[in-house]
Amino acid sequence: MRSENESDGQKRRSFIEEARRAQIVASAVEVIAEIGFAQASLARIAQHAGISKGVISYHFAGKDELMVEVVERTYGLIAETVGARMQGLSSATELLRAYLLGVAEHMRGHRTQLAALGEIFIHLRGADGRPRYGIKANEEIYRALEGIYALGQESGEFWHFDRRVMAVTQASAVDNMFAYWVAYPEHDLDAHARELADIFERACRS
Amino acid sequence: MRSENESDGQKRRSFIEEARRAQIVASAVEVIAEIGFAQASLARIAQHAGISKGVISYHFAGKDELMVEVVERTYGLIAETVGARMQGLSSATELLRAYLLGVAEHMRGHRTQLAALGEIFIHLRGADGRPRYGIKANEEIYRALEGIYALGQESGEFWHFDRRVMAVTQASAVDNMFAYWVAYPEHDLDAHARELADIFERACRS
DNA sequence: TCATTTTCTGACCGCATGGCCAAAATTATA
DNA sequence: TATAATTTTGGCCATGCGGTCAGAAAATGA
């Protein structure tokens, strides 16, 4: 039986346990990105990893736990990278531009992760059948963007637009930029991000 | 066997055949909107319509054909309504505002259709396993928006932004406005649309 | 070395799905 | 009414899914 020792809510795992989990997560990312969430069965993921299907069930409580771990590992890396890039900036305009360019540059080097993340966000459902990562999962991003907008509106950089609408709009613009890039790999992602920064600078400034 | 007479690529159907198809499509819309595409099996749709499962197979070649018909009927109505509302307008700014407000007003009265359409767009896959309505299905909308932008840029209303990026951005803003409204029914859709019109007017104008 | 624990395998289970079809029921036609 | 065409029924099928399990294999430790 896999060890389930807990401390501070964190599972304590052996190195080979951790390695297996990482390997399975990586295989899941690649399979999902290639054939889509709906077709990415545990059997396919195991086959891609060169292991038996039961290994996944042994290391993960179920498919949902595996998917959640894919999201957490991938998403955590994005937040870390982009957050670091925004450190030290003060003006709202600078922050928004750094966010847009930073996330685009990071994802440019992580295409399969991006595609898999999108698939999981769209398809994964909870036990109740409702989406696990629906629109409401964006609330954290909306709040962060609204904070930047409030900063800009107070400093006079921005006009007094509806911050919620602007946040929903900008977040969707980023999401769709990536979706467009996934569909059209030859599309210039960085140029798109720069153009977006210009567009939203005009949309926001007083 | 169902009559398959073709003329001009259109199937000629009896009234009761047409009525059954319409009934099944309506049931599909309601079931998909309520429990999501993945859970909306033919059995569930038939049960909701109060008919046997085989009836659907009799009137439609398969689940895919049913889903495509749902999209075509719903989408056609939207295009008709909004298109009529844009008739006679000439300036690019007016056209964009009429589009935004028009589509919002129409969808406000067709919530279940909107939810079902979104589910199908996201989930439906072709025989090859690739999405049937992916990003590339937006090409028609992108082209239409780009045409309006070109108009505005020629007349001097708009600055010379990248039309493709703006089209992708605006289309995603509309899609996400609806998705947000579906998730938060108390959200003021018309106010959101007006705000969006203001935002993109600022983003586009010289 | 040998006993114990951890990890892996491959077969198996119950379940839901889309599709199929023979026969029954209904409707249209002569 | 009698015959033919259309429509509906309800059960059946093969498929693929996530998950489970006994036993084999490998790693660990005394």
CSV table of C-alpha atoms (C1' of nucleotides) in Angstrom, one decimal:
chain,number,residue,atom,x,y,z
A,1,MET,CA,0.0,0.0,0.0
A,2,ARG,CA,1.3,3.4,-0.9
A,3,SER,CA,2.3,5.4,2.2
A,4,GLU,CA,-0.2,8.0,3.1
A,5,ASN,CA,1.6,9.8,5.9
A,6,GLU,CA,0.4,13.3,6.2
A,7,SER,CA,2.0,16.3,7.8
A,8,ASP,CA,0.6,19.8,7.5
A,9,GLY,CA,-1.8,18.5,4.8
A,10,GLN,CA,1.2,17.5,2.6
A,11,LYS,CA,1.8,13.9,1.6
A,12,ARG,CA,5.3,12.7,2.3
A,13,ARG,CA,6.5,10.8,-0.7
A,14,SER,CA,9.5,8.7,-1.5
A,15,PHE,CA,11.7,9.8,-4.3
A,16,ILE,CA,10.6,7.1,-6.6
A,17,GLU,CA,6.9,7.8,-5.7
A,18,GLU,CA,7.5,11.4,-6.7
A,19,ALA,CA,9.3,10.4,-9.9
A,20,ARG,CA,6.5,8.1,-10.9
A,21,ARG,CA,3.9,10.8,-10.3
A,22,ALA,CA,5.9,13.3,-12.3
A,23,GLN,CA,6.3,10.9,-15.1
A,24,ILE,CA,2.6,10.1,-15.2
A,25,VAL,CA,1.7,13.8,-15.1
A,26,ALA,CA,4.0,14.4,-18.0
A,27,SER,CA,2.5,11.6,-20.0
A,28,ALA,CA,-1.0,12.9,-19.2
A,29,VAL,CA,0.0,16.4,-20.5
A,30,GLU,CA,1.4,15.0,-23.7
A,31,VAL,CA,-1.5,12.7,-24.4
A,32,ILE,CA,-4.2,15.3,-23.6
A,33,ALA,CA,-2.4,17.9,-25.7
A,34,GLU,CA,-2.2,15.5,-28.6
A,35,ILE,CA,-5.6,13.8,-28.7
A,36,GLY,CA,-7.8,15.9,-26.4
A,37,PHE,CA,-9.2,15.4,-22.9
A,38,ALA,CA,-12.1,13.2,-24.0
A,39,GLN,CA,-9.9,10.7,-25.7
A,40,ALA,CA,-7.2,10.7,-23.1
A,41,SER,CA,-8.1,7.6,-21.1
A,42,LEU,CA,-6.0,6.1,-18.3
A,43,ALA,CA,-5.1,3.3,-20.7
A,44,ARG,CA,-3.8,5.7,-23.3
A,45,ILE,CA,-1.8,7.6,-20.7
A,46,ALA,CA,-0.3,4.5,-19.3
A,47,GLN,CA,0.5,3.2,-22.7
A,48,HIS,CA,2.3,6.5,-23.5
A,49,ALA,CA,4.2,6.2,-20.3
A,50,GLY,CA,5.1,2.6,-21.0
A,51,ILE,CA,3.5,1.3,-17.8
A,52,SER,CA,0.5,-0.7,-16.9
A,53,LYS,CA,-2.8,1.0,-16.3
A,54,GLY,CA,-3.0,-0.1,-12.8
A,55,VAL,CA,0.1,1.9,-11.9
A,56,ILE,CA,-1.9,5.1,-12.3
A,57,SER,CA,-4.6,3.8,-10.1
A,58,TYR,CA,-1.9,2.9,-7.6
A,59,HIS,CA,-0.3,6.3,-7.4
A,60,PHE,CA,-3.4,8.4,-7.9
A,61,ALA,CA,-6.8,8.1,-6.1
A,62,GLY,CA,-8.5,8.5,-9.5
A,63,LYS,CA,-8.5,10.2,-12.8
A,64,ASP,CA,-9.7,13.5,-11.2
A,65,GLU,CA,-6.7,13.6,-8.8
A,66,LEU,CA,-4.4,13.1,-11.7
A,67,MET,CA,-6.0,15.9,-13.7
A,68,VAL,CA,-6.0,18.3,-10.7
A,69,GLU,CA,-2.3,17.6,-10.2
A,70,VAL,CA,-1.6,18.3,-13.9
A,71,VAL,CA,-3.3,21.7,-13.4
A,72,GLU,CA,-1.6,22.5,-10.2
A,73,ARG,CA,1.9,21.7,-11.4
A,74,THR,CA,1.5,23.6,-14.7
A,75,TYR,CA,-0.4,26.5,-13.3
A,76,GLY,CA,1.9,26.9,-10.4
A,77,LEU,CA,4.9,27.3,-12.7
A,78,ILE,CA,3.2,29.9,-14.7
A,79,ALA,CA,2.2,32.0,-11.7
A,80,GLU,CA,5.7,31.8,-10.3
A,81,THR,CA,7.4,32.9,-13.5
A,82,VAL,CA,5.0,35.7,-14.4
A,83,GLY,CA,4.8,36.9,-10.8
A,84,ALA,CA,8.5,37.3,-10.6
A,85,ARG,CA,8.5,39.3,-13.8
A,86,MET,CA,6.0,41.8,-12.3
A,87,GLN,CA,8.0,42.4,-9.2
A,88,GLY,CA,9.2,45.9,-8.6
A,89,LEU,CA,6.8,47.5,-11.1
A,90,SER,CA,4.6,50.2,-9.8
A,91,SER,CA,2.5,51.9,-12.5
A,92,ALA,CA,-0.7,50.1,-13.6
A,93,THR,CA,0.2,50.4,-17.3
A,94,GLU,CA,3.6,48.8,-16.7
A,95,LEU,CA,2.1,46.0,-14.6
A,96,LEU,CA,-0.5,45.1,-17.3
A,97,ARG,CA,2.1,45.1,-20.0
A,98,ALA,CA,4.5,43.0,-18.0
A,99,TYR,CA,1.7,40.5,-17.3
A,100,LEU,CA,0.8,40.2,-20.9
A,101,LEU,CA,4.3,39.9,-22.3
A,102,GLY,CA,5.4,37.7,-19.5
A,103,VAL,CA,2.7,35.1,-19.7
A,104,ALA,CA,3.1,35.0,-23.5
A,105,GLU,CA,6.8,34.5,-23.4
A,106,HIS,CA,6.5,31.8,-20.8
A,107,MET,CA,3.8,29.9,-22.7
A,108,ARG,CA,5.7,30.1,-25.9
A,109,GLY,CA,8.1,27.6,-24.4
A,110,HIS,CA,5.4,25.4,-23.0
A,111,ARG,CA,2.9,24.7,-25.8
A,112,THR,CA,1.9,21.2,-24.9
A,113,GLN,CA,1.3,22.3,-21.3
A,114,LEU,CA,-0.8,25.2,-22.5
A,115,ALA,CA,-2.9,22.9,-24.7
A,116,ALA,CA,-3.4,20.3,-22.0
A,117,LEU,CA,-4.3,23.0,-19.4
A,118,GLY,CA,-7.0,24.4,-21.8
A,119,GLU,CA,-8.5,21.0,-22.4
A,120,ILE,CA,-8.7,20.2,-18.7
A,121,PHE,CA,-10.2,23.6,-17.8
A,122,ILE,CA,-12.9,23.1,-20.4
A,123,HIS,CA,-13.7,19.4,-19.8
A,124,LEU,CA,-12.9,18.4,-16.3
A,125,ARG,CA,-16.1,18.0,-14.2
A,126,GLY,CA,-16.5,17.4,-10.5
A,127,ALA,CA,-18.5,14.6,-8.9
A,128,ASP,CA,-21.6,16.6,-9.2
A,129,GLY,CA,-21.2,16.9,-13.0
A,130,ARG,CA,-20.6,20.6,-13.0
A,131,PRO,CA,-17.4,22.0,-14.4
A,132,ARG,CA,-14.5,21.9,-12.0
A,133,TYR,CA,-12.7,24.9,-13.5
A,134,GLY,CA,-15.5,27.0,-14.9
A,135,ILE,CA,-15.7,30.7,-15.3
A,136,LYS,CA,-15.8,31.0,-11.6
A,137,ALA,CA,-12.3,29.6,-11.4
A,138,ASN,CA,-11.1,32.8,-13.0
A,139,GLU,CA,-12.2,34.8,-9.9
A,140,GLU,CA,-8.6,35.0,-8.6
A,141,ILE,CA,-7.4,36.5,-11.9
A,142,TYR,CA,-10.3,38.9,-12.1
A,143,ARG,CA,-9.5,40.1,-8.6
A,144,ALA,CA,-5.8,40.6,-9.4
A,145,LEU,CA,-6.6,42.6,-12.6
A,146,GLU,CA,-9.2,44.7,-10.8
A,147,GLY,CA,-6.6,45.5,-8.2
A,148,ILE,CA,-4.3,46.9,-11.0
A,149,TYR,CA,-7.2,48.8,-12.5
A,150,ALA,CA,-8.1,50.4,-9.2
A,151,LEU,CA,-4.4,51.5,-8.9
A,152,GLY,CA,-4.5,53.1,-12.3
A,153,GLN,CA,-7.9,54.7,-11.7
A,154,GLU,CA,-6.7,56.2,-8.4
A,155,SER,CA,-3.5,57.5,-9.9
A,156,GLY,CA,-5.4,59.0,-12.8
A,157,GLU,CA,-3.7,56.8,-15.4
A,158,PHE,CA,-7.1,55.1,-16.3
A,159,TRP,CA,-10.6,56.4,-16.8
A,160,HIS,CA,-13.4,55.0,-14.6
A,161,PHE,CA,-14.5,52.0,-16.6
A,162,ASP,CA,-16.3,49.1,-15.0
A,163,ARG,CA,-13.4,47.1,-13.5
A,164,ARG,CA,-15.2,43.7,-13.6
A,165,VAL,CA,-16.1,44.0,-17.3
A,166,MET,CA,-12.6,45.1,-18.1
A,167,ALA,CA,-11.1,42.2,-16.1
A,168,VAL,CA,-13.4,39.6,-17.8
A,169,THR,CA,-12.5,41.1,-21.2
A,170,GLN,CA,-8.8,41.2,-20.7
A,171,ALA,CA,-8.6,37.7,-19.2
A,172,SER,CA,-10.6,36.4,-22.2
A,173,ALA,CA,-8.3,38.2,-24.6
A,174,VAL,CA,-5.3,36.4,-23.1
A,175,ASP,CA,-7.1,33.0,-23.1
A,176,ASN,CA,-8.1,33.4,-26.7
A,177,MET,CA,-4.7,34.6,-27.8
A,178,PHE,CA,-3.3,31.3,-26.6
A,179,ALA,CA,-6.2,29.3,-28.1
A,180,TYR,CA,-5.5,31.0,-31.4
A,181,TRP,CA,-1.9,30.2,-31.2
A,182,VAL,CA,-2.5,26.6,-30.4
A,183,ALA,CA,-4.8,26.4,-33.5
A,184,TYR,CA,-2.3,28.3,-35.7
A,185,PRO,CA,1.2,27.4,-34.5
A,186,GLU,CA,2.8,29.8,-37.0
A,187,HIS,CA,1.0,32.7,-35.4
A,188,ASP,CA,3.5,35.2,-33.8
A,189,LEU,CA,2.5,34.9,-30.1
A,190,ASP,CA,4.8,37.7,-28.9
A,191,ALA,CA,3.7,40.1,-31.5
A,192,HIS,CA,0.1,39.3,-30.6
A,193,ALA,CA,0.9,40.0,-26.9
A,194,ARG,CA,2.5,43.3,-27.7
A,195,GLU,CA,-0.5,44.4,-29.9
A,196,LEU,CA,-2.8,43.4,-27.0
A,197,ALA,CA,-0.8,45.5,-24.6
A,198,ASP,CA,-1.2,48.5,-27.0
A,199,ILE,CA,-4.9,47.8,-27.4
A,200,PHE,CA,-5.6,47.6,-23.7
A,201,GLU,CA,-3.4,50.6,-22.9
A,202,ARG,CA,-5.7,52.6,-25.2
A,203,ALA,CA,-8.8,51.1,-23.8
A,204,CYS,CA,-7.8,51.9,-20.2
A,205,ARG,CA,-5.9,55.2,-20.3
A,206,SER,CA,-7.7,58.5,-19.4
B,1,MET,CA,-37.2,4.2,-44.3
B,2,ARG,CA,-37.2,8.0,-44.0
B,3,SER,CA,-37.6,9.8,-47.3
B,4,GLU,CA,-34.2,11.1,-48.6
B,5,ASN,CA,-35.3,13.0,-51.7
B,6,GLU,CA,-32.9,15.7,-52.3
B,7,SER,CA,-33.3,18.9,-54.4
B,8,ASP,CA,-30.7,21.6,-54.4
B,9,GLY,CA,-28.9,19.8,-51.6
B,10,GLN,CA,-31.9,20.4,-49.4
B,11,LYS,CA,-33.8,17.4,-48.0
B,12,ARG,CA,-37.5,17.6,-48.7
B,13,ARG,CA,-39.3,16.7,-45.6
B,14,SER,CA,-42.9,16.1,-44.6
B,15,PHE,CA,-44.5,18.3,-42.0
B,16,ILE,CA,-44.5,15.7,-39.3
B,17,GLU,CA,-40.9,14.8,-40.1
B,18,GLU,CA,-40.0,18.5,-39.8
B,19,ALA,CA,-42.0,18.7,-36.6
B,20,ARG,CA,-40.2,15.7,-35.0
B,21,ARG,CA,-36.8,17.0,-35.9
B,22,ALA,CA,-37.7,20.4,-34.4
B,23,GLN,CA,-39.0,18.7,-31.3
B,24,ILE,CA,-35.9,16.6,-30.9
B,25,VAL,CA,-33.6,19.6,-31.5
B,26,ALA,CA,-35.5,21.6,-28.9
B,27,SER,CA,-35.2,18.8,-26.4
B,28,ALA,CA,-31.5,18.5,-27.1
B,29,VAL,CA,-31.0,22.2,-26.5
B,30,GLU,CA,-32.7,22.0,-23.1
B,31,VAL,CA,-31.0,18.8,-22.0
B,32,ILE,CA,-27.5,20.0,-23.0
B,33,ALA,CA,-28.0,23.4,-21.4
B,34,GLU,CA,-29.1,21.7,-18.2
B,35,ILE,CA,-26.7,18.9,-17.7
B,36,GLY,CA,-23.9,19.6,-20.2
B,37,PHE,CA,-22.9,18.0,-23.5
B,38,ALA,CA,-21.0,15.1,-22.0
B,39,GLN,CA,-24.0,13.9,-20.0
B,40,ALA,CA,-26.6,14.6,-22.7
B,41,SER,CA,-27.0,11.1,-24.1
B,42,LEU,CA,-29.5,10.2,-26.8
B,43,ALA,CA,-31.4,8.3,-24.1
B,44,ARG,CA,-31.7,11.4,-21.9
B,45,ILE,CA,-32.7,13.6,-24.8
B,46,ALA,CA,-35.4,11.0,-25.9
B,47,GLN,CA,-36.6,10.7,-22.4
B,48,HIS,CA,-36.9,14.5,-22.1
B,49,ALA,CA,-38.9,14.6,-25.4
B,50,GLY,CA,-41.1,11.7,-24.2
B,51,ILE,CA,-40.2,9.4,-27.1
B,52,SER,CA,-38.2,6.2,-27.6
B,53,LYS,CA,-34.5,6.4,-28.2
B,54,GLY,CA,-34.8,4.8,-31.6
B,55,VAL,CA,-36.8,7.7,-32.9
B,56,ILE,CA,-33.8,9.9,-32.8
B,57,SER,CA,-31.7,7.4,-34.7
B,58,TYR,CA,-34.6,7.1,-37.2
B,59,HIS,CA,-34.8,10.9,-37.9
B,60,PHE,CA,-31.1,11.7,-37.6
B,61,ALA,CA,-28.2,9.8,-39.1
B,62,GLY,CA,-26.4,10.0,-35.8
B,63,LYS,CA,-25.7,12.1,-32.8
B,64,ASP,CA,-23.4,14.3,-34.7
B,65,GLU,CA,-26.0,15.2,-37.3
B,66,LEU,CA,-28.4,16.2,-34.4
B,67,MET,CA,-25.8,18.4,-32.8
B,68,VAL,CA,-24.9,20.1,-36.1
B,69,GLU,CA,-28.6,20.8,-36.7
B,70,VAL,CA,-28.9,22.3,-33.2
B,71,VAL,CA,-26.0,24.6,-34.1
B,72,GLU,CA,-27.3,25.6,-37.5
B,73,ARG,CA,-30.8,26.4,-36.3
B,74,THR,CA,-29.7,28.4,-33.3
B,75,TYR,CA,-26.8,30.1,-35.1
B,76,GLY,CA,-28.9,31.0,-38.1
B,77,LEU,CA,-31.4,32.8,-36.0
B,78,ILE,CA,-28.8,34.8,-34.3
B,79,ALA,CA,-27.1,35.9,-37.5
B,80,GLU,CA,-30.5,36.8,-39.0
B,81,THR,CA,-31.6,38.9,-36.0
B,82,VAL,CA,-28.3,40.7,-35.5
B,83,GLY,CA,-27.7,41.2,-39.2
B,84,ALA,CA,-31.0,42.9,-39.6
B,85,ARG,CA,-30.2,45.3,-36.8
B,86,MET,CA,-26.9,46.3,-38.5
B,87,GLN,CA,-28.7,47.2,-41.8
B,88,GLY,CA,-28.4,50.7,-42.9
B,89,LEU,CA,-25.6,51.7,-40.6
B,90,SER,CA,-22.5,53.1,-42.2
B,91,SER,CA,-19.8,54.2,-39.8
B,92,ALA,CA,-17.6,51.6,-38.3
B,93,THR,CA,-18.2,52.7,-34.8
B,94,GLU,CA,-21.9,52.5,-35.2
B,95,LEU,CA,-21.6,49.0,-36.8
B,96,LEU,CA,-19.5,47.7,-33.9
B,97,ARG,CA,-21.9,49.1,-31.3
B,98,ALA,CA,-25.0,47.8,-33.1
B,99,TYR,CA,-23.3,44.3,-33.3
B,100,LEU,CA,-22.5,44.2,-29.6
B,101,LEU,CA,-25.8,45.5,-28.3
B,102,GLY,CA,-27.8,43.5,-30.8
B,103,VAL,CA,-26.3,40.1,-30.1
B,104,ALA,CA,-26.5,40.8,-26.4
B,105,GLU,CA,-30.2,41.7,-26.6
B,106,HIS,CA,-31.0,38.7,-28.7
B,107,MET,CA,-29.2,36.2,-26.5
B,108,ARG,CA,-30.8,37.7,-23.4
B,109,GLY,CA,-34.0,36.1,-24.5
B,110,HIS,CA,-32.4,32.8,-25.5
B,111,ARG,CA,-30.3,31.7,-22.5
B,112,THR,CA,-30.7,27.9,-22.9
B,113,GLN,CA,-29.8,28.1,-26.6
B,114,LEU,CA,-26.7,30.1,-25.7
B,115,ALA,CA,-25.6,27.6,-23.1
B,116,ALA,CA,-26.3,24.6,-25.4
B,117,LEU,CA,-24.4,26.3,-28.3
B,118,GLY,CA,-21.4,26.9,-26.1
B,119,GLU,CA,-21.4,23.3,-24.9
B,120,ILE,CA,-21.5,22.0,-28.4
B,121,PHE,CA,-18.9,24.3,-29.7
B,122,ILE,CA,-16.5,23.1,-27.0
B,123,HIS,CA,-17.3,19.4,-27.0
B,124,LEU,CA,-18.4,18.3,-30.4
B,125,ARG,CA,-15.6,16.4,-32.3
B,126,GLY,CA,-15.5,15.2,-35.9
B,127,ALA,CA,-14.9,11.6,-36.9
B,128,ASP,CA,-11.2,12.3,-36.8
B,129,GLY,CA,-11.4,13.2,-33.2
B,130,ARG,CA,-10.5,16.9,-33.7
B,131,PRO,CA,-12.9,19.6,-32.6
B,132,ARG,CA,-15.7,20.2,-35.1
B,133,TYR,CA,-16.1,23.9,-34.1
B,134,GLY,CA,-12.7,25.0,-33.0
B,135,ILE,CA,-11.1,28.4,-33.2
B,136,LYS,CA,-11.0,28.0,-36.9
B,137,ALA,CA,-14.8,28.0,-37.0
B,138,ASN,CA,-14.6,31.7,-36.0
B,139,GLU,CA,-13.0,32.6,-39.2
B,140,GLU,CA,-16.2,34.0,-40.7
B,141,ILE,CA,-16.7,36.3,-37.7
B,142,TYR,CA,-13.1,37.4,-37.8
B,143,ARG,CA,-13.4,38.3,-41.5
B,144,ALA,CA,-16.6,40.3,-40.8
B,145,LEU,CA,-15.0,42.2,-38.0
B,146,GLU,CA,-11.9,42.9,-40.0
B,147,GLY,CA,-14.1,44.3,-42.8
B,148,ILE,CA,-15.6,46.8,-40.3
B,149,TYR,CA,-12.1,47.7,-39.0
B,150,ALA,CA,-10.8,48.3,-42.5
B,151,LEU,CA,-13.7,50.6,-43.1
B,152,GLY,CA,-12.9,52.6,-39.9
B,153,GLN,CA,-9.2,52.7,-40.7
B,154,GLU,CA,-9.9,54.0,-44.2
B,155,SER,CA,-12.3,56.7,-43.0
B,156,GLY,CA,-9.8,57.8,-40.3
B,157,GLU,CA,-12.2,56.7,-37.4
B,158,PHE,CA,-9.7,54.1,-36.3
B,159,TRP,CA,-6.0,53.9,-35.8
B,160,HIS,CA,-4.0,51.3,-37.7
B,161,PHE,CA,-4.1,48.4,-35.3
B,162,ASP,CA,-3.6,44.8,-36.3
B,163,ARG,CA,-7.0,43.8,-37.5
B,164,ARG,CA,-6.7,40.1,-36.9
B,165,VAL,CA,-5.6,40.6,-33.3
B,166,MET,CA,-8.4,43.1,-32.7
B,167,ALA,CA,-10.9,40.7,-34.3
B,168,VAL,CA,-9.8,37.8,-32.2
B,169,THR,CA,-9.9,40.0,-29.1
B,170,GLN,CA,-13.3,41.4,-29.7
B,171,ALA,CA,-14.8,38.0,-30.6
B,172,SER,CA,-13.4,36.5,-27.5
B,173,ALA,CA,-14.8,39.4,-25.4
B,174,VAL,CA,-18.3,38.7,-26.7
B,175,ASP,CA,-18.0,35.0,-26.1
B,176,ASN,CA,-16.7,35.4,-22.6
B,177,MET,CA,-19.4,38.0,-21.8
B,178,PHE,CA,-22.0,35.4,-22.5
B,179,ALA,CA,-20.1,32.7,-20.6
B,180,TYR,CA,-19.9,35.0,-17.6
B,181,TRP,CA,-23.6,35.7,-17.9
B,182,VAL,CA,-24.4,32.0,-18.1
B,183,ALA,CA,-22.3,31.4,-14.9
B,184,TYR,CA,-23.8,34.5,-13.1
B,185,PRO,CA,-27.4,34.8,-14.3
B,186,GLU,CA,-27.9,38.0,-12.2
B,187,HIS,CA,-25.2,39.7,-14.2
B,188,ASP,CA,-26.5,42.6,-16.2
B,189,LEU,CA,-25.9,41.5,-19.8
B,190,ASP,CA,-27.0,44.7,-21.5
B,191,ALA,CA,-24.9,46.9,-19.2
B,192,HIS,CA,-21.9,44.6,-19.9
B,193,ALA,CA,-22.5,45.0,-23.7
B,194,ARG,CA,-22.7,48.8,-23.4
B,195,GLU,CA,-19.5,48.9,-21.4
B,196,LEU,CA,-17.8,46.6,-24.0
B,197,ALA,CA,-18.9,49.0,-26.7
B,198,ASP,CA,-17.3,51.9,-24.8
B,199,ILE,CA,-14.1,49.9,-24.2
B,200,PHE,CA,-13.6,48.9,-27.8
B,201,GLU,CA,-14.6,52.3,-29.1
B,202,ARG,CA,-11.7,53.7,-27.1
B,203,ALA,CA,-9.4,50.9,-28.2
B,204,CYS,CA,-10.1,51.5,-31.8
B,205,ARG,CA,-10.5,55.2,-32.3
B,206,SER,CA,-7.7,57.3,-33.6
C,1,DT,C1',20.6,-14.8,2.6
C,2,DC,C1',15.8,-14.5,3.6
C,3,DA,C1',11.7,-12.1,5.2
C,4,DT,C1',9.1,-8.0,4.6
C,5,DT,C1',7.4,-4.1,2.2
C,6,DT,C1',6.6,-1.6,-1.9
C,7,DT,C1',5.5,-1.6,-6.6
C,8,DC,C1',3.7,-3.5,-10.8
C,9,DT,C1',1.0,-6.5,-13.9
C,10,DG,C1',-2.8,-8.1,-16.6
C,11,DA,C1',-7.1,-9.8,-16.2
C,12,DC,C1',-11.6,-8.7,-14.8
C,13,DC,C1',-16.0,-6.1,-13.3
C,14,DG,C1',-20.0,-3.1,-13.7
C,15,DC,C1',-21.6,0.5,-16.2
C,16,DA,C1',-23.0,3.8,-19.8
C,17,DT,C1',-22.8,4.8,-24.4
C,18,DG,C1',-24.3,5.1,-29.7
C,19,DG,C1',-26.1,2.4,-32.8
C,20,DC,C1',-29.0,-1.4,-34.7
C,21,DC,C1',-33.0,-4.0,-35.9
C,22,DA,C1',-37.2,-7.1,-36.1
C,23,DA,C1',-41.6,-6.5,-35.0
C,24,DA,C1',-45.5,-3.7,-33.8
C,25,DA,C1',-48.2,0.4,-34.4
C,26,DT,C1',-49.7,4.1,-37.0
C,27,DT,C1',-50.7,6.6,-41.1
C,28,DA,C1',-51.3,7.2,-46.0
C,29,DT,C1',-53.1,5.4,-50.3
C,30,DA,C1',-55.8,2.8,-53.6
D,1,DT,C1',-61.7,-1.8,-46.5
D,2,DA,C1',-57.3,-3.7,-47.9
D,3,DT,C1',-52.7,-2.8,-49.0
D,4,DA,C1',-48.6,-0.3,-48.7
D,5,DA,C1',-45.5,3.0,-46.6
D,6,DT,C1',-44.1,5.3,-42.7
D,7,DT,C1',-43.0,5.7,-37.9
D,8,DT,C1',-42.2,3.9,-33.3
D,9,DT,C1',-41.0,0.7,-29.9
D,10,DG,C1',-38.0,-1.8,-26.7
D,11,DG,C1',-34.6,-4.8,-26.4
D,12,DC,C1',-30.0,-6.1,-27.9
D,13,DC,C1',-25.0,-5.5,-29.2
D,14,DA,C1',-20.1,-4.3,-29.3
D,15,DT,C1',-17.2,-0.9,-27.4
D,16,DG,C1',-14.6,1.7,-24.2
D,17,DC,C1',-14.5,3.5,-19.8
D,18,DG,C1',-12.6,4.0,-14.7
D,19,DG,C1',-11.7,1.2,-11.2
D,20,DT,C1',-10.4,-3.2,-8.5
D,21,DC,C1',-7.8,-7.1,-7.3
D,22,DA,C1',-4.8,-11.4,-6.5
D,23,DG,C1',-0.7,-12.6,-7.4
D,24,DA,C1',4.0,-11.7,-9.5
D,25,DA,C1',8.1,-8.9,-9.3
D,26,DA,C1',11.2,-5.8,-7.4
D,27,DA,C1',13.2,-3.3,-3.8
D,28,DT,C1',14.4,-2.9,1.0
D,29,DG,C1',16.4,-4.1,5.3
D,30,DA,C1',18.0,-7.2,9.0
